[in-house]
């Protein structure tokens, strides 16, 4: 057991938890992941600064590390950047979920005429969570081609982790406005705002206050890496307590430029109490996804 593994395990054991549930981890076809890593290595225009991949290992090794940390359930966040890609990704993700029982079967979509059909098929195949990336996909979430998709996810109560914030760089359809229109049309949609919506923290906290179905994940928030450019305002910390039951642990593993343990230490450093940490690191996701404690 590595020193980092010991540290992570000690973190959740001290809280009396059976482990961690991470709602924002990335597993995808190896050729796609290689392109993602190449983008980070080249300091692509969306990131604009050095971003080393801490866990640059093969799939089996990455799974072993995550399980060693005591992550008892996780996701396979994957997303298309163009039409005609999502259905293929969903096929891969279904196979990954079948051979990886601790992974919450993940799927995705893109605004295209086939979207509602293949989303329905993914749900029937067992998809339990979807990923939408408005920044990389460059699409408007209010596109009429997606209205049936959002409606279906709302009707079935299936969460969709959505990168809708304007960090690390704003997109044409990022920010609270476009996704807020989606929530106005589908107020029961279990939206999970990735990265706490950074840098628009206050606005996305407002969205969660307005719609009880909205959750937020902690992916990269509060870490030294993020605080250097998009610090979370100290005056907003009480709102994290107010929304304690709708904040979920997310990390972006393996595509993070620091150790996994740092994400957990950053949460603990907020000094919001052990009950808050238990809710965020396990209980909220266990309830949302129907996982026994």
Short mmCIF file of C-alpha atoms in Angstrom, two decimals:
data_model
loop_
_atom_site.label_atom_id
_atom_site.label_comp_id
_atom_site.label_asym_id
_atom_site.label_seq_id
_atom_site.Cartn_x
_atom_site.Cartn_y
_atom_site.Cartn_z
CA UNK A 1 0.00 0.00 0.00
CA UNK A 2 1.44 3.36 -1.01
CA UNK A 3 1.67 6.32 1.34
CA UNK A 4 -1.04 8.10 -0.64
CA UNK A 5 -3.35 5.09 -0.46
CA UNK A 6 -2.86 4.92 3.30
CA UNK A 7 -3.69 8.62 3.57
CA UNK A 8 -6.89 8.35 1.49
CA UNK A 9 -8.10 5.24 3.33
CA UNK A 10 -7.40 6.89 6.69
CA UNK A 11 -9.46 9.90 5.54
CA UNK A 12 -12.70 7.98 5.04
CA UNK A 13 -12.11 5.53 7.88
CA UNK A 14 -11.79 8.43 10.32
CA UNK A 15 -15.22 9.60 9.17
CA UNK A 16 -16.71 6.14 9.75
CA UNK A 17 -17.54 5.68 6.07
CA UNK A 18 -17.50 2.40 4.11
CA UNK A 19 -15.46 4.14 1.41
CA UNK A 20 -15.86 6.99 -1.08
CA UNK A 21 -18.23 7.57 -4.01
CA UNK A 22 -16.68 9.67 -6.77
CA UNK A 23 -19.21 10.91 -9.34
CA UNK A 24 -16.68 12.50 -11.69
CA UNK A 25 -13.99 10.11 -12.90
CA UNK A 26 -12.94 9.51 -16.51
CA UNK A 27 -12.72 6.18 -18.27
CA UNK A 28 -13.00 6.09 -22.04
CA UNK A 29 -11.64 4.24 -25.07
CA UNK A 30 -7.84 4.22 -24.97
CA UNK A 31 -7.49 6.06 -28.29
CA UNK A 32 -9.83 8.80 -27.09
CA UNK A 33 -8.08 9.11 -23.74
CA UNK A 34 -4.72 9.35 -25.51
CA UNK A 35 -6.03 12.34 -27.46
CA UNK A 36 -7.32 13.94 -24.26
CA UNK A 37 -3.93 13.51 -22.61
CA UNK A 38 -2.17 14.88 -25.70
CA UNK A 39 -4.38 17.96 -25.47
CA UNK A 40 -3.37 18.51 -21.85
CA UNK A 41 0.29 17.87 -22.67
CA UNK A 42 0.16 20.52 -25.39
CA UNK A 43 -1.43 23.04 -22.99
CA UNK A 44 -4.49 23.36 -25.20
CA UNK A 45 -6.28 26.70 -25.51
CA UNK A 46 -9.05 25.79 -23.05
CA UNK A 47 -6.58 25.17 -20.21
CA UNK A 48 -3.84 27.70 -20.98
CA UNK A 49 -1.29 26.45 -18.42
CA UNK A 50 0.76 23.41 -17.51
CA UNK A 51 -1.45 20.46 -16.59
CA UNK A 52 0.38 17.25 -15.84
CA UNK A 53 -1.58 13.98 -15.75
CA UNK A 54 -0.83 12.45 -12.34
CA UNK A 55 -2.25 8.98 -13.02
CA UNK A 56 -1.00 8.25 -16.54
CA UNK A 57 -1.36 4.48 -16.35
CA UNK A 58 -3.14 1.74 -18.25
CA UNK A 59 -6.82 1.08 -17.56
CA UNK A 60 -6.19 -1.87 -15.22
CA UNK A 61 -3.66 0.11 -13.18
CA UNK A 62 -5.97 3.13 -12.95
CA UNK A 63 -8.80 0.95 -11.71
CA UNK A 64 -6.52 -0.71 -9.15
CA UNK A 65 -5.42 2.66 -7.77
CA UNK A 66 -8.99 3.91 -7.46
CA UNK A 67 -10.13 0.73 -5.74
CA UNK A 68 -7.10 0.82 -3.48
CA UNK A 69 -8.17 4.28 -2.37
CA UNK A 70 -11.48 2.74 -1.27
CA UNK A 71 -13.64 4.32 -3.97
CA UNK A 72 -16.58 1.93 -3.91
CA UNK A 73 -18.47 3.48 -6.82
CA UNK A 74 -17.37 5.80 -9.62
CA UNK A 75 -18.29 6.92 -13.14
CA UNK A 76 -16.86 6.71 -16.66
CA UNK A 77 -17.30 10.32 -17.75
CA UNK A 78 -16.95 10.51 -21.54
CA UNK A 79 -18.25 13.01 -24.06
CA UNK A 80 -18.37 13.70 -27.80
CA UNK A 81 -16.98 16.79 -29.49
CA UNK A 82 -18.90 16.27 -32.72
CA UNK A 83 -22.01 14.63 -34.13
CA UNK A 84 -21.93 10.90 -34.80
CA UNK A 85 -19.65 10.13 -31.87
CA UNK A 86 -21.91 9.77 -28.83
CA UNK A 87 -23.61 6.51 -29.78
CA UNK A 88 -20.24 4.84 -30.37
CA UNK A 89 -18.98 6.08 -26.99
CA UNK A 90 -22.12 4.72 -25.34
CA UNK A 91 -21.43 1.31 -26.81
CA UNK A 92 -17.94 1.32 -25.35
CA UNK A 93 -19.22 2.55 -21.98
CA UNK A 94 -21.80 -0.24 -21.80
CA UNK A 95 -19.05 -2.80 -22.26
CA UNK A 96 -16.88 -1.09 -19.67
CA UNK A 97 -19.72 -1.09 -17.14
CA UNK A 98 -20.40 -4.77 -17.81
CA UNK A 99 -16.81 -5.72 -16.96
CA UNK A 100 -16.49 -3.12 -14.16
CA UNK A 101 -19.32 -3.69 -11.68
CA UNK A 102 -18.24 -0.86 -9.34
CA UNK A 103 -18.62 1.66 -12.18
CA UNK A 104 -21.95 3.44 -12.47
CA UNK A 105 -22.94 2.76 -16.09
CA UNK A 106 -22.31 6.09 -17.81
CA UNK A 107 -23.54 7.43 -21.17
CA UNK A 108 -23.52 10.68 -23.13
CA UNK A 109 -25.21 12.56 -25.99
CA UNK A 110 -24.86 15.32 -28.58
CA UNK A 111 -27.50 17.50 -30.27
CA UNK A 112 -28.35 15.39 -33.32
CA UNK A 113 -31.56 13.85 -34.67
CA UNK A 114 -30.70 10.41 -33.24
CA UNK A 115 -30.02 11.65 -29.71
CA UNK A 116 -33.33 10.83 -28.06
CA UNK A 117 -33.32 7.34 -29.58
CA UNK A 118 -29.85 6.34 -28.45
CA UNK A 119 -30.30 7.95 -25.03
CA UNK A 120 -33.45 5.85 -24.55
CA UNK A 121 -31.53 2.77 -25.68
CA UNK A 122 -28.69 3.53 -23.25
CA UNK A 123 -31.18 3.85 -20.40
CA UNK A 124 -32.79 0.53 -21.31
CA UNK A 125 -29.29 -0.99 -21.36
CA UNK A 126 -28.77 0.17 -17.77
CA UNK A 127 -27.22 3.65 -17.95
CA UNK A 128 -27.44 5.30 -14.53
CA UNK A 129 -25.70 8.61 -15.18
CA UNK A 130 -25.01 10.78 -18.24
CA UNK A 131 -22.29 13.27 -19.04
CA UNK A 132 -22.78 16.52 -20.98
CA UNK A 133 -19.85 18.84 -21.75
CA UNK A 134 -21.10 22.15 -23.12
CA UNK A 135 -17.60 23.59 -23.35
CA UNK A 136 -15.92 20.80 -25.32
CA UNK A 137 -19.04 19.97 -27.31
CA UNK A 138 -19.62 23.65 -28.05
CA UNK A 139 -23.38 23.20 -28.20
CA UNK A 140 -26.38 25.04 -26.83
CA UNK A 141 -28.17 22.93 -24.19
CA UNK A 142 -31.45 24.54 -25.27
CA UNK A 143 -31.08 23.13 -28.79
CA UNK A 144 -34.48 21.66 -29.78
CA UNK A 145 -32.70 18.42 -30.69
CA UNK A 146 -32.00 17.94 -26.98
CA UNK A 147 -35.36 18.87 -25.52
CA UNK A 148 -36.59 15.28 -25.67
CA UNK A 149 -33.32 14.07 -24.11
CA UNK A 150 -33.58 16.41 -21.13
CA UNK A 151 -37.25 15.51 -20.77
CA UNK A 152 -36.50 11.79 -20.79
CA UNK A 153 -33.73 12.13 -18.19
CA UNK A 154 -36.03 14.24 -16.01
CA UNK A 155 -38.88 11.75 -16.35
CA UNK A 156 -36.65 8.79 -15.48
CA UNK A 157 -34.80 10.65 -12.72
CA UNK A 158 -31.37 9.91 -14.19
CA UNK A 159 -28.60 12.34 -13.18
CA UNK A 160 -26.57 14.15 -15.83
CA UNK A 161 -23.16 15.52 -14.84
CA UNK A 162 -22.85 18.68 -16.90
CA UNK A 163 -19.82 20.88 -17.48
CA UNK A 164 -21.78 24.10 -17.84
CA UNK A 165 -19.54 26.54 -15.97
CA UNK A 166 -17.20 28.91 -17.80
CA UNK A 167 -13.95 27.52 -16.39
CA UNK A 168 -11.19 27.04 -17.30
CA UNK A 169 -12.28 29.18 -20.28
CA UNK A 170 -15.73 30.47 -21.23
CA UNK A 171 -17.59 28.84 -24.08
CA UNK A 172 -20.36 30.20 -26.24
CA UNK A 173 -23.01 28.32 -24.24
CA UNK A 174 -21.46 28.07 -20.78
CA UNK A 175 -22.52 29.93 -17.67
CA UNK A 176 -25.75 29.68 -15.67
CA UNK A 177 -27.98 31.19 -18.35
CA UNK A 178 -28.31 28.42 -20.97
CA UNK A 179 -28.51 25.50 -18.53
CA UNK A 180 -30.83 27.60 -16.38
CA UNK A 181 -33.24 27.69 -19.32
CA UNK A 182 -33.09 23.90 -19.46
CA UNK A 183 -33.97 23.68 -15.77
CA UNK A 184 -36.86 26.11 -16.25
CA UNK A 185 -38.28 23.72 -18.87
CA UNK A 186 -37.44 20.55 -16.91
CA UNK A 187 -37.39 21.46 -13.21
CA UNK A 188 -37.20 17.80 -12.10
CA UNK A 189 -34.02 17.12 -14.11
CA UNK A 190 -31.33 15.71 -11.75
CA UNK A 191 -28.62 18.06 -12.96
CA UNK A 192 -25.16 17.70 -11.41
CA UNK A 193 -23.16 20.87 -12.07
CA UNK A 194 -19.54 19.84 -12.57
CA UNK A 195 -16.75 21.74 -10.82
CA UNK A 196 -19.29 23.61 -8.66
CA UNK A 197 -19.84 25.67 -11.81
CA UNK A 198 -16.52 27.48 -11.47
CA UNK A 199 -15.91 30.36 -11.79
CA UNK A 200 -19.63 31.21 -11.52
CA UNK A 201 -19.92 29.72 -8.05
CA UNK A 202 -22.57 32.04 -6.62
CA UNK A 203 -24.80 31.79 -9.69
CA UNK A 204 -24.78 28.00 -9.69
CA UNK A 205 -25.41 27.88 -5.95
CA UNK A 206 -28.42 30.09 -6.72
CA UNK A 207 -29.55 27.57 -9.35
CA UNK A 208 -29.34 24.76 -6.80
CA UNK A 209 -31.31 26.84 -4.30
CA UNK A 210 -33.99 27.43 -6.93
CA UNK A 211 -34.32 23.80 -8.09
CA UNK A 212 -34.23 20.95 -5.54
CA UNK A 213 -33.14 18.51 -8.27
CA UNK A 214 -29.88 20.38 -8.91
CA UNK A 215 -26.68 19.03 -7.34
CA UNK A 216 -23.08 20.21 -7.63
CA UNK A 217 -19.87 18.19 -7.69
CA UNK A 218 -16.61 19.30 -6.10
CA UNK A 219 -14.37 18.37 -9.02
CA UNK A 220 -11.10 20.34 -8.71
CA UNK A 221 -12.77 23.01 -6.54
CA UNK A 222 -10.85 24.25 -3.49
CA UNK A 223 -7.54 22.69 -4.64
CA UNK A 224 -4.40 24.82 -4.81
CA UNK A 225 -4.42 24.43 -8.59
CA UNK A 226 -7.91 25.92 -8.94
CA UNK A 227 -7.67 28.44 -6.13
CA UNK A 228 -4.75 30.09 -7.95
CA UNK A 229 -7.05 31.23 -10.77
CA UNK A 230 -10.68 30.70 -9.67
CA UNK A 231 -10.78 30.93 -5.87
CA UNK A 232 -13.99 29.97 -4.13
CA UNK A 233 -15.17 33.07 -2.19
CA UNK A 234 -14.88 32.54 1.56
CA UNK A 235 -18.18 34.36 2.07
CA UNK A 236 -19.96 31.61 0.11
CA UNK A 237 -18.89 28.81 2.45
CA UNK A 238 -22.07 29.01 4.56
CA UNK A 239 -24.04 28.21 1.41
CA UNK A 240 -22.12 24.95 1.08
CA UNK A 241 -23.56 24.02 4.46
CA UNK A 242 -27.06 25.10 3.41
CA UNK A 243 -26.81 22.80 0.38
CA UNK A 244 -25.02 20.01 2.25
CA UNK A 245 -27.37 17.32 0.95
CA UNK A 246 -26.76 18.21 -2.70
CA UNK A 247 -22.98 18.44 -2.99
CA UNK A 248 -21.15 15.39 -4.30
CA UNK A 249 -17.52 14.33 -4.36
CA UNK A 250 -15.97 14.58 -7.81
CA UNK A 251 -12.26 14.57 -8.67
CA UNK A 252 -11.58 14.30 -12.47
CA UNK A 253 -9.37 11.26 -11.79
CA UNK A 254 -7.10 10.36 -13.54
CA UNK A 255 -6.77 13.67 -15.42
CA UNK A 256 -5.68 15.77 -12.47
CA UNK A 257 -2.42 17.71 -12.04
CA UNK A 258 -2.03 16.76 -8.35
CA UNK A 259 -2.52 13.68 -6.12
CA UNK A 260 -6.04 12.40 -5.39
CA UNK A 261 -5.44 12.92 -1.70
CA UNK A 262 -5.12 16.67 -2.24
CA UNK A 263 -8.74 16.89 -3.40
CA UNK A 264 -9.88 15.30 -0.14
CA UNK A 265 -7.55 17.40 2.01
CA UNK A 266 -8.90 20.51 0.28
CA UNK A 267 -12.44 19.58 1.27
CA UNK A 268 -11.39 18.93 4.85
CA UNK A 269 -9.60 22.28 4.87
CA UNK A 270 -12.90 24.11 4.46
CA UNK A 271 -13.63 23.30 8.13
CA UNK A 272 -17.30 22.61 7.47
CA UNK A 273 -17.40 19.63 9.83
CA UNK A 274 -17.39 15.86 9.65
CA UNK A 275 -21.11 15.57 8.92
CA UNK A 276 -20.62 17.72 5.84
CA UNK A 277 -17.69 15.58 4.72
CA UNK A 278 -19.68 12.36 5.23
CA UNK A 279 -22.55 13.73 3.17
CA UNK A 280 -20.34 14.98 0.36
CA UNK A 281 -17.91 12.07 0.15
CA UNK A 282 -20.46 9.28 0.39
CA UNK A 283 -24.01 9.68 1.68
CA UNK A 284 -25.40 12.11 -0.92
CA UNK A 285 -24.26 10.02 -3.87
CA UNK A 286 -25.38 6.81 -2.15
CA UNK A 287 -28.87 8.29 -1.86
CA UNK A 288 -28.94 9.75 -5.36
CA UNK A 289 -27.85 6.50 -7.02
CA UNK A 290 -29.63 4.10 -4.67
CA UNK A 291 -26.45 2.58 -3.29
CA UNK A 292 -26.67 0.86 0.07
CA UNK A 293 -24.57 2.43 2.80
#
